[in-house]
PDB file of C-alpha atoms and ligand atoms in Angstrom:
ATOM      1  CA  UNK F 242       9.327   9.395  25.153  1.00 74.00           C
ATOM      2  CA  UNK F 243       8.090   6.053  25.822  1.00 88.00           C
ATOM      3  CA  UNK F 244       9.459   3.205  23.516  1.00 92.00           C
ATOM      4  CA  UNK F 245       5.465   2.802  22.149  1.00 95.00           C
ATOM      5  CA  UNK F 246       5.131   6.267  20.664  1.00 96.00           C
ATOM      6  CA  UNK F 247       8.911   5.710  18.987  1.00 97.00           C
ATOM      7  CA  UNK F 248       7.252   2.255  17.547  1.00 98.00           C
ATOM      8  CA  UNK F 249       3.951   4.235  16.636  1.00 97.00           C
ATOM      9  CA  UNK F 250       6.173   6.643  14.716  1.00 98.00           C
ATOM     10  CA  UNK F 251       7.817   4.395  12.836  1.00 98.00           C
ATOM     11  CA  UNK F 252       4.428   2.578  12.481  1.00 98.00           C
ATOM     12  CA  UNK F 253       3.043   5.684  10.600  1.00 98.00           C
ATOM     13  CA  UNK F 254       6.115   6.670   8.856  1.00 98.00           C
ATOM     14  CA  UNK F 255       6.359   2.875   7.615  1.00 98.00           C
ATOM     15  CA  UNK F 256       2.416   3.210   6.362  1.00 98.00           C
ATOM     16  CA  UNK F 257       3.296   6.837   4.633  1.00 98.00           C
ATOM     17  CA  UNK F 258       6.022   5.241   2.294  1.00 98.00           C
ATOM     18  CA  UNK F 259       3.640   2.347   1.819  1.00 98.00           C
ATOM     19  CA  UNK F 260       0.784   4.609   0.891  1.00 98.00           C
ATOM     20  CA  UNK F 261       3.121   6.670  -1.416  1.00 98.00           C
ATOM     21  CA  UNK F 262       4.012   3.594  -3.578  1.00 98.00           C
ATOM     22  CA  UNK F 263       0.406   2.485  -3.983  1.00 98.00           C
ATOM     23  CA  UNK F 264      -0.209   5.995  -5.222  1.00 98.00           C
ATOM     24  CA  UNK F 265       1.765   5.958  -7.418  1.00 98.00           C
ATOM     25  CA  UNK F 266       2.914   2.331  -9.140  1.00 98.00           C
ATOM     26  CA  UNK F 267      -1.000   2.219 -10.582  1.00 98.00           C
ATOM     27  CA  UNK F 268      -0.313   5.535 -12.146  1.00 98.00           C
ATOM     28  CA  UNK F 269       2.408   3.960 -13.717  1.00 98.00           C
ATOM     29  CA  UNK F 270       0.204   1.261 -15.152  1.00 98.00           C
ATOM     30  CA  UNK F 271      -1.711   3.998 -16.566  1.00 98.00           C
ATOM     31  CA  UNK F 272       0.850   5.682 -18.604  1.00 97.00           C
ATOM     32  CA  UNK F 273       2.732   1.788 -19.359  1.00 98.00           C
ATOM     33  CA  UNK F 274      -0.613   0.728 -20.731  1.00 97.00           C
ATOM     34  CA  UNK F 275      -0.848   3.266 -23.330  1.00 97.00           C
ATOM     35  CA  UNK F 276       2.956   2.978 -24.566  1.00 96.00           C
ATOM     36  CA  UNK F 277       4.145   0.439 -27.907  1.00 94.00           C
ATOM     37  CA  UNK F 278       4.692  -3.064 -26.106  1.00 91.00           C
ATOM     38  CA  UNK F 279       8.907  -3.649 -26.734  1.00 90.00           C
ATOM     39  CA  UNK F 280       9.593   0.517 -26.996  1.00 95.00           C
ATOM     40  CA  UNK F 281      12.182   1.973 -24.879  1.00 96.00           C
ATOM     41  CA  UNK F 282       9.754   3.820 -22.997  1.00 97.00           C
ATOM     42  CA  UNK F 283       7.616   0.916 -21.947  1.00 97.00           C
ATOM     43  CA  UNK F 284      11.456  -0.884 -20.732  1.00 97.00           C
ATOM     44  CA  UNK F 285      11.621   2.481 -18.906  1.00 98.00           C
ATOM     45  CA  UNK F 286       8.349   1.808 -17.387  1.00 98.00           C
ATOM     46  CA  UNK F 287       9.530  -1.793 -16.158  1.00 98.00           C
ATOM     47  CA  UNK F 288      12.262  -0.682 -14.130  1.00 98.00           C
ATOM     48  CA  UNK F 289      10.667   1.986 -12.775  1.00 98.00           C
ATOM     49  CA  UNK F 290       8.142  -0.369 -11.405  1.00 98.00           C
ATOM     50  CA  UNK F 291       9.907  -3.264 -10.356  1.00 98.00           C
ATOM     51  CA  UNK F 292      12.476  -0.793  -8.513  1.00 98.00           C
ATOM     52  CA  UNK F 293       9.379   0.851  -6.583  1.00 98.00           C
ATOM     53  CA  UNK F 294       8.029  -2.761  -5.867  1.00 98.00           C
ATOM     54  CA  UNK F 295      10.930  -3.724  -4.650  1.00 98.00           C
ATOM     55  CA  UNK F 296      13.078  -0.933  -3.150  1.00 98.00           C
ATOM     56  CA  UNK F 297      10.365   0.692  -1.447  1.00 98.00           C
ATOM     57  CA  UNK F 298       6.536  -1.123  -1.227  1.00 98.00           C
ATOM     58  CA  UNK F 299       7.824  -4.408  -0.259  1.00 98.00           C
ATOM     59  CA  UNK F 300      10.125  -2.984   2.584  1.00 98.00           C
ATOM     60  CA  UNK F 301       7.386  -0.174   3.519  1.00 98.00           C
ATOM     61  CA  UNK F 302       4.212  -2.755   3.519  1.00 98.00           C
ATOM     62  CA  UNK F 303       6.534  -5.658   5.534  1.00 98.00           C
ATOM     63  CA  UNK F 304       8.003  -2.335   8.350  1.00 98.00           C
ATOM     64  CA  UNK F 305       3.966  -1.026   8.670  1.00 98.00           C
ATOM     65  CA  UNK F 306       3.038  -5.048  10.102  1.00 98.00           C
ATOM     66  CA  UNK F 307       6.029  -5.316  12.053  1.00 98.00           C
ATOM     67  CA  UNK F 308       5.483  -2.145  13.748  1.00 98.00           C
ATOM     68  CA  UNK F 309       1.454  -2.419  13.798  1.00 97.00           C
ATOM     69  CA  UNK F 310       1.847  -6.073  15.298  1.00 97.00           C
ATOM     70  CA  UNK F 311       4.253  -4.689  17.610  1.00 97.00           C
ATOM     71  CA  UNK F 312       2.014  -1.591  19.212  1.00 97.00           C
ATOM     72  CA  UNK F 313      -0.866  -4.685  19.416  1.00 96.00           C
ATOM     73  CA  UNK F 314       1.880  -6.358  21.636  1.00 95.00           C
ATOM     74  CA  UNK F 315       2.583  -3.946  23.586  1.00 94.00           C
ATOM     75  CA  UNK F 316      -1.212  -3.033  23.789  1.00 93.00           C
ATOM     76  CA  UNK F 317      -3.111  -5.898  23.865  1.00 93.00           C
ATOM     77  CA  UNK F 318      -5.951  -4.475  25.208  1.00 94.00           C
ATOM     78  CA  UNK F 319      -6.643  -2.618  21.563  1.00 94.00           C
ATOM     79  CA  UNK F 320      -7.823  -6.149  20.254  1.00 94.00           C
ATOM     80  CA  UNK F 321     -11.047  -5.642  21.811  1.00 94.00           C
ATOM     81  CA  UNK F 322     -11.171  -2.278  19.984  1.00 95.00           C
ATOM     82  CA  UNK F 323     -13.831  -2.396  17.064  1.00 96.00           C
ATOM     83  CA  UNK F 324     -12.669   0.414  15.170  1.00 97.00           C
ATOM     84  CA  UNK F 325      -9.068  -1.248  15.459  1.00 97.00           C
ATOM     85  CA  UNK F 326     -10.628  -4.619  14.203  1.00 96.00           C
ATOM     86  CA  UNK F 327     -12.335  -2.771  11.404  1.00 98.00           C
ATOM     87  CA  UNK F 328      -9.044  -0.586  10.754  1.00 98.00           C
ATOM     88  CA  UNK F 329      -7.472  -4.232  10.408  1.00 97.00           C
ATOM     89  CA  UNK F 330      -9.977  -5.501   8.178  1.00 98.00           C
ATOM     90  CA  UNK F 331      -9.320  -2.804   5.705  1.00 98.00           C
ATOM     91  CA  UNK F 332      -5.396  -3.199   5.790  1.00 98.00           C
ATOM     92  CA  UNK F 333      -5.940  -6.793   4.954  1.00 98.00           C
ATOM     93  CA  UNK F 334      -7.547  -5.714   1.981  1.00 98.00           C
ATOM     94  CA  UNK F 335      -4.662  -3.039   0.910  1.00 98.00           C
ATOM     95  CA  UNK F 336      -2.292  -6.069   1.414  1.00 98.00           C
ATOM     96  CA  UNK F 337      -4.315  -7.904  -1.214  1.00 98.00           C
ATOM     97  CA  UNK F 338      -4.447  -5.032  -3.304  1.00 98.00           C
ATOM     98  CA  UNK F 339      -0.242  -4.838  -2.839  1.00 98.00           C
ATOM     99  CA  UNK F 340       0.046  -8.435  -4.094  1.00 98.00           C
ATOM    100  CA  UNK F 341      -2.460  -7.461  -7.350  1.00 98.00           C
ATOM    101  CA  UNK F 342       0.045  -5.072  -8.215  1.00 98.00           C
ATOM    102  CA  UNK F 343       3.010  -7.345  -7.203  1.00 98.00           C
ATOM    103  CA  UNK F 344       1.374  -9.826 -10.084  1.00 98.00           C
ATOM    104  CA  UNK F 345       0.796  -6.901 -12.473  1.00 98.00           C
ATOM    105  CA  UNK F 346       4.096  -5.571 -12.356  1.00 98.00           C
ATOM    106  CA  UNK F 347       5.257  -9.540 -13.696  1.00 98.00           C
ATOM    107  CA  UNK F 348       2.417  -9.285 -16.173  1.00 98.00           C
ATOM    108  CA  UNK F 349       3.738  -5.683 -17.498  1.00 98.00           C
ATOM    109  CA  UNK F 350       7.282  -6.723 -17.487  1.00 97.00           C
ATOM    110  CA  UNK F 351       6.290  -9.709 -19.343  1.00 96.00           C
ATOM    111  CA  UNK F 352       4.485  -8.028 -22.103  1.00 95.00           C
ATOM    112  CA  UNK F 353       1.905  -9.947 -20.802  1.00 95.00           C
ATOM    113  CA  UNK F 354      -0.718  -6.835 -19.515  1.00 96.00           C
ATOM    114  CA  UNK F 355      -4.486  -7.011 -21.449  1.00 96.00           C
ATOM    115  CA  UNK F 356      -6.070  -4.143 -19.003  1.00 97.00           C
ATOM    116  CA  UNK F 357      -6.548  -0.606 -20.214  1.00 97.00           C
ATOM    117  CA  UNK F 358      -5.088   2.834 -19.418  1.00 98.00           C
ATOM    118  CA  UNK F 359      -8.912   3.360 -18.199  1.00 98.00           C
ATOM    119  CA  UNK F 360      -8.981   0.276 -15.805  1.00 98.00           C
ATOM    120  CA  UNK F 361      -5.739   1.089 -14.317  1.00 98.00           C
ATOM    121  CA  UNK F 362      -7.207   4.852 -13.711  1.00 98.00           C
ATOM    122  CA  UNK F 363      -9.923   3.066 -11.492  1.00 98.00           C
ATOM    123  CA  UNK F 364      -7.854   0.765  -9.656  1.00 98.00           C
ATOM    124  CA  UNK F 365      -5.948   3.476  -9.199  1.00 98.00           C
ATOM    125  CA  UNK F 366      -8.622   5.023  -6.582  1.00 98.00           C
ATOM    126  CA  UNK F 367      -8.753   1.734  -4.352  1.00 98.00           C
ATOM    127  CA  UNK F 368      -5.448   2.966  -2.097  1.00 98.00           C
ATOM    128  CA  UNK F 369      -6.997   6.442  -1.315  1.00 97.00           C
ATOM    129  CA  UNK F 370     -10.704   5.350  -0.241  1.00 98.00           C
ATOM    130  CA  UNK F 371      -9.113   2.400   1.930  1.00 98.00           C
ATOM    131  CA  UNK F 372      -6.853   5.292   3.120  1.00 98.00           C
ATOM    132  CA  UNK F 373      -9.370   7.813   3.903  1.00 98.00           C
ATOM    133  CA  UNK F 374     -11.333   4.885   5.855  1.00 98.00           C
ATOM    134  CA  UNK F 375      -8.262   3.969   7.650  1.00 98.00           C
ATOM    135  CA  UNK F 376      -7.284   6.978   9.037  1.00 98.00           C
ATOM    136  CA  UNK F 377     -11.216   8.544  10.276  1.00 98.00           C
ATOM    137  CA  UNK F 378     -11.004   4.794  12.280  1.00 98.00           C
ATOM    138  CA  UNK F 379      -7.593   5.143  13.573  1.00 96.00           C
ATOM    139  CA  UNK F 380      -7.908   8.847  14.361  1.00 97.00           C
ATOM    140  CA  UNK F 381     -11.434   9.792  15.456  1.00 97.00           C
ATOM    141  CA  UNK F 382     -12.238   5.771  16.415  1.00 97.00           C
ATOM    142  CA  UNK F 383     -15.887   5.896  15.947  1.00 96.00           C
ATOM    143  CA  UNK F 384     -17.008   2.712  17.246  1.00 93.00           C
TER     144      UNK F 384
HETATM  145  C1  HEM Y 514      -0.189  -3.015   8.155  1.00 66.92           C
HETATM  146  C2  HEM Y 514      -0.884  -3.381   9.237  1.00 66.92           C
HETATM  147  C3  HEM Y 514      -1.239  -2.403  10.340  1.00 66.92           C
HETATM  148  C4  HEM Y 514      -1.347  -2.730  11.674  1.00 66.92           C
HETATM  149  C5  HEM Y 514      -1.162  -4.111  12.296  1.00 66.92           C
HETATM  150  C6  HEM Y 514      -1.658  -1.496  12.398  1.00 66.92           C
HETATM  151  C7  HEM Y 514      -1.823  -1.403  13.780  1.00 66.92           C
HETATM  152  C8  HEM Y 514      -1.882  -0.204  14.469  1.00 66.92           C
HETATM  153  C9  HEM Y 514      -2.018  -0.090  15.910  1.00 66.92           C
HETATM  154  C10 HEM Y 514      -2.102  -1.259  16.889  1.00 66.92           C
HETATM  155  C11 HEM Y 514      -2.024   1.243  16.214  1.00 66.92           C
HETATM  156  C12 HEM Y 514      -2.165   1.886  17.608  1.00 66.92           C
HETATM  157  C13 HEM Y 514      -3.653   2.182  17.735  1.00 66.92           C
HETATM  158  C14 HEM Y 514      -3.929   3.190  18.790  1.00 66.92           C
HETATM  159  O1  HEM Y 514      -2.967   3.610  19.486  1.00 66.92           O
HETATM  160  O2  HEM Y 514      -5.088   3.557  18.862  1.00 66.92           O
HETATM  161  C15 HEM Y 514      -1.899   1.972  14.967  1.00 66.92           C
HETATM  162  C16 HEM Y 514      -1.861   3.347  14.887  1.00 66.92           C
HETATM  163  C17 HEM Y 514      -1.920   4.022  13.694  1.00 66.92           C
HETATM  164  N1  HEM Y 514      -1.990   3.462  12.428  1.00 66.92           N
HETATM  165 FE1  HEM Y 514      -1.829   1.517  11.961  1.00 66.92          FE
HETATM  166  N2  HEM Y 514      -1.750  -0.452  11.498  1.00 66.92           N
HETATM  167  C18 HEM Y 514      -1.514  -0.982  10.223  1.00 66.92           C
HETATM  168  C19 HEM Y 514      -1.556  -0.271   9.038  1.00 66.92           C
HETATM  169  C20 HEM Y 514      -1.814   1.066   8.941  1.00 66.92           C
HETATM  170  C21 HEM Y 514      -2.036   1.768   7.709  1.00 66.92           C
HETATM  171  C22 HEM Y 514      -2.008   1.122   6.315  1.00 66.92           C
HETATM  172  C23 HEM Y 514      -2.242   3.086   8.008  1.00 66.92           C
HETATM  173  C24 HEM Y 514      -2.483   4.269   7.119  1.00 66.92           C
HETATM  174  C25 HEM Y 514      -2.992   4.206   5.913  1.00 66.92           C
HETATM  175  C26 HEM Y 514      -2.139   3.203   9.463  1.00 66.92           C
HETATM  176  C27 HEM Y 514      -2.225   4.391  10.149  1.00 66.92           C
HETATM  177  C28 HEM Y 514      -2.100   4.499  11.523  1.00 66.92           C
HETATM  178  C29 HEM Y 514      -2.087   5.778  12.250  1.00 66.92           C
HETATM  179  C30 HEM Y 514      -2.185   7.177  11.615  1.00 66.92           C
HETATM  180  C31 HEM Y 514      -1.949   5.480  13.606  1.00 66.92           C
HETATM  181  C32 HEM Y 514      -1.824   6.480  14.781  1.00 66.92           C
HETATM  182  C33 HEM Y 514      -3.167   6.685  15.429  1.00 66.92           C
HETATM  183  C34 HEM Y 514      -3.061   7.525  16.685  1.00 66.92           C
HETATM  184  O3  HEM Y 514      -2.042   7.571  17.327  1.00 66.92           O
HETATM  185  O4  HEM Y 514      -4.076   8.135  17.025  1.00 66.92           O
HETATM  186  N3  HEM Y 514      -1.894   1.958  10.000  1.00 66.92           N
HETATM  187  N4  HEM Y 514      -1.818   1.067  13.909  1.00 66.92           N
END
């Protein structure tokens, strides 16, 4: 029980809670979108979102880097590893994707959303193909 497999379960237990909230705060979007602007649903829908942001995403996202950056430390020789730098490339881009829906949750709570029920059903697929590519690199490390 080495102290880098207890890191690299944390590490994936970190990116599972992560993964859950950006499941599931676009699907929110979805439903927020199509509800009266000012009704007590849609004031539902605000905490409900912020408390997801918040409570769980933020935390989640911020425990998967510390952990991630931490197996890198403790393995430095993974650097060199292409599907690692790919793997990397591709969780930079689900960070952006956290901070879009950091700013849309402001927009929403604001009253201040213009995008549809149907965009937010799209953008609601981003998480699970950057997923899918994430784990066939980390798992099966093809190049
Ligand atoms: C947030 C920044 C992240 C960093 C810096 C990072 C870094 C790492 C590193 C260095 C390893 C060890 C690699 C190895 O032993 O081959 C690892 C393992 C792993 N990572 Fe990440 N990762 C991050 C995000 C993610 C995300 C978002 C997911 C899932 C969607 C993920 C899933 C995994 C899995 C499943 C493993 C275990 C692979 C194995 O043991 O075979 N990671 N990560």
């Amino acid at each position: 029980m080495s102290p880098y497999q207890w890191i690299l379960a944390l590490h994936v237990i970190a990116t599972i809670a992560w993964m859950a909230g950006l499941f599931y705060l676009p699907r929110l979007f979805v439903y927020h979108a199509m509800s009266a602007p000012g009704s007590e649903q849609s004031e539902t829908f605000k905490l409900m979102e912020r408390r997801l942001l918040r409570v769980i995403m933020d935390p989640a996202m911020i425990a998967s880097w510390l952990f991630g950056l931490w197996l890198l430390a403790l393995n430095p020789a993974l650097r060199e590893q292409g599907y690692l730098q790919a793997k990397t490339a591709l969780v930079v881009l689900m960070t952006v994707y956290h901070f879009y829906l950091a700013r849309a949750v402001r927009l929403f709570a604001a009253g201040k959303n213009t995008r549809s029920h149907v965009y937010w059903r799209v953008m609601n697929e981003v998480p699970t193909l950057l997923m899918i590519a994430i784990i066939i690199l980390v798992i099966v490390k093809p190049f």
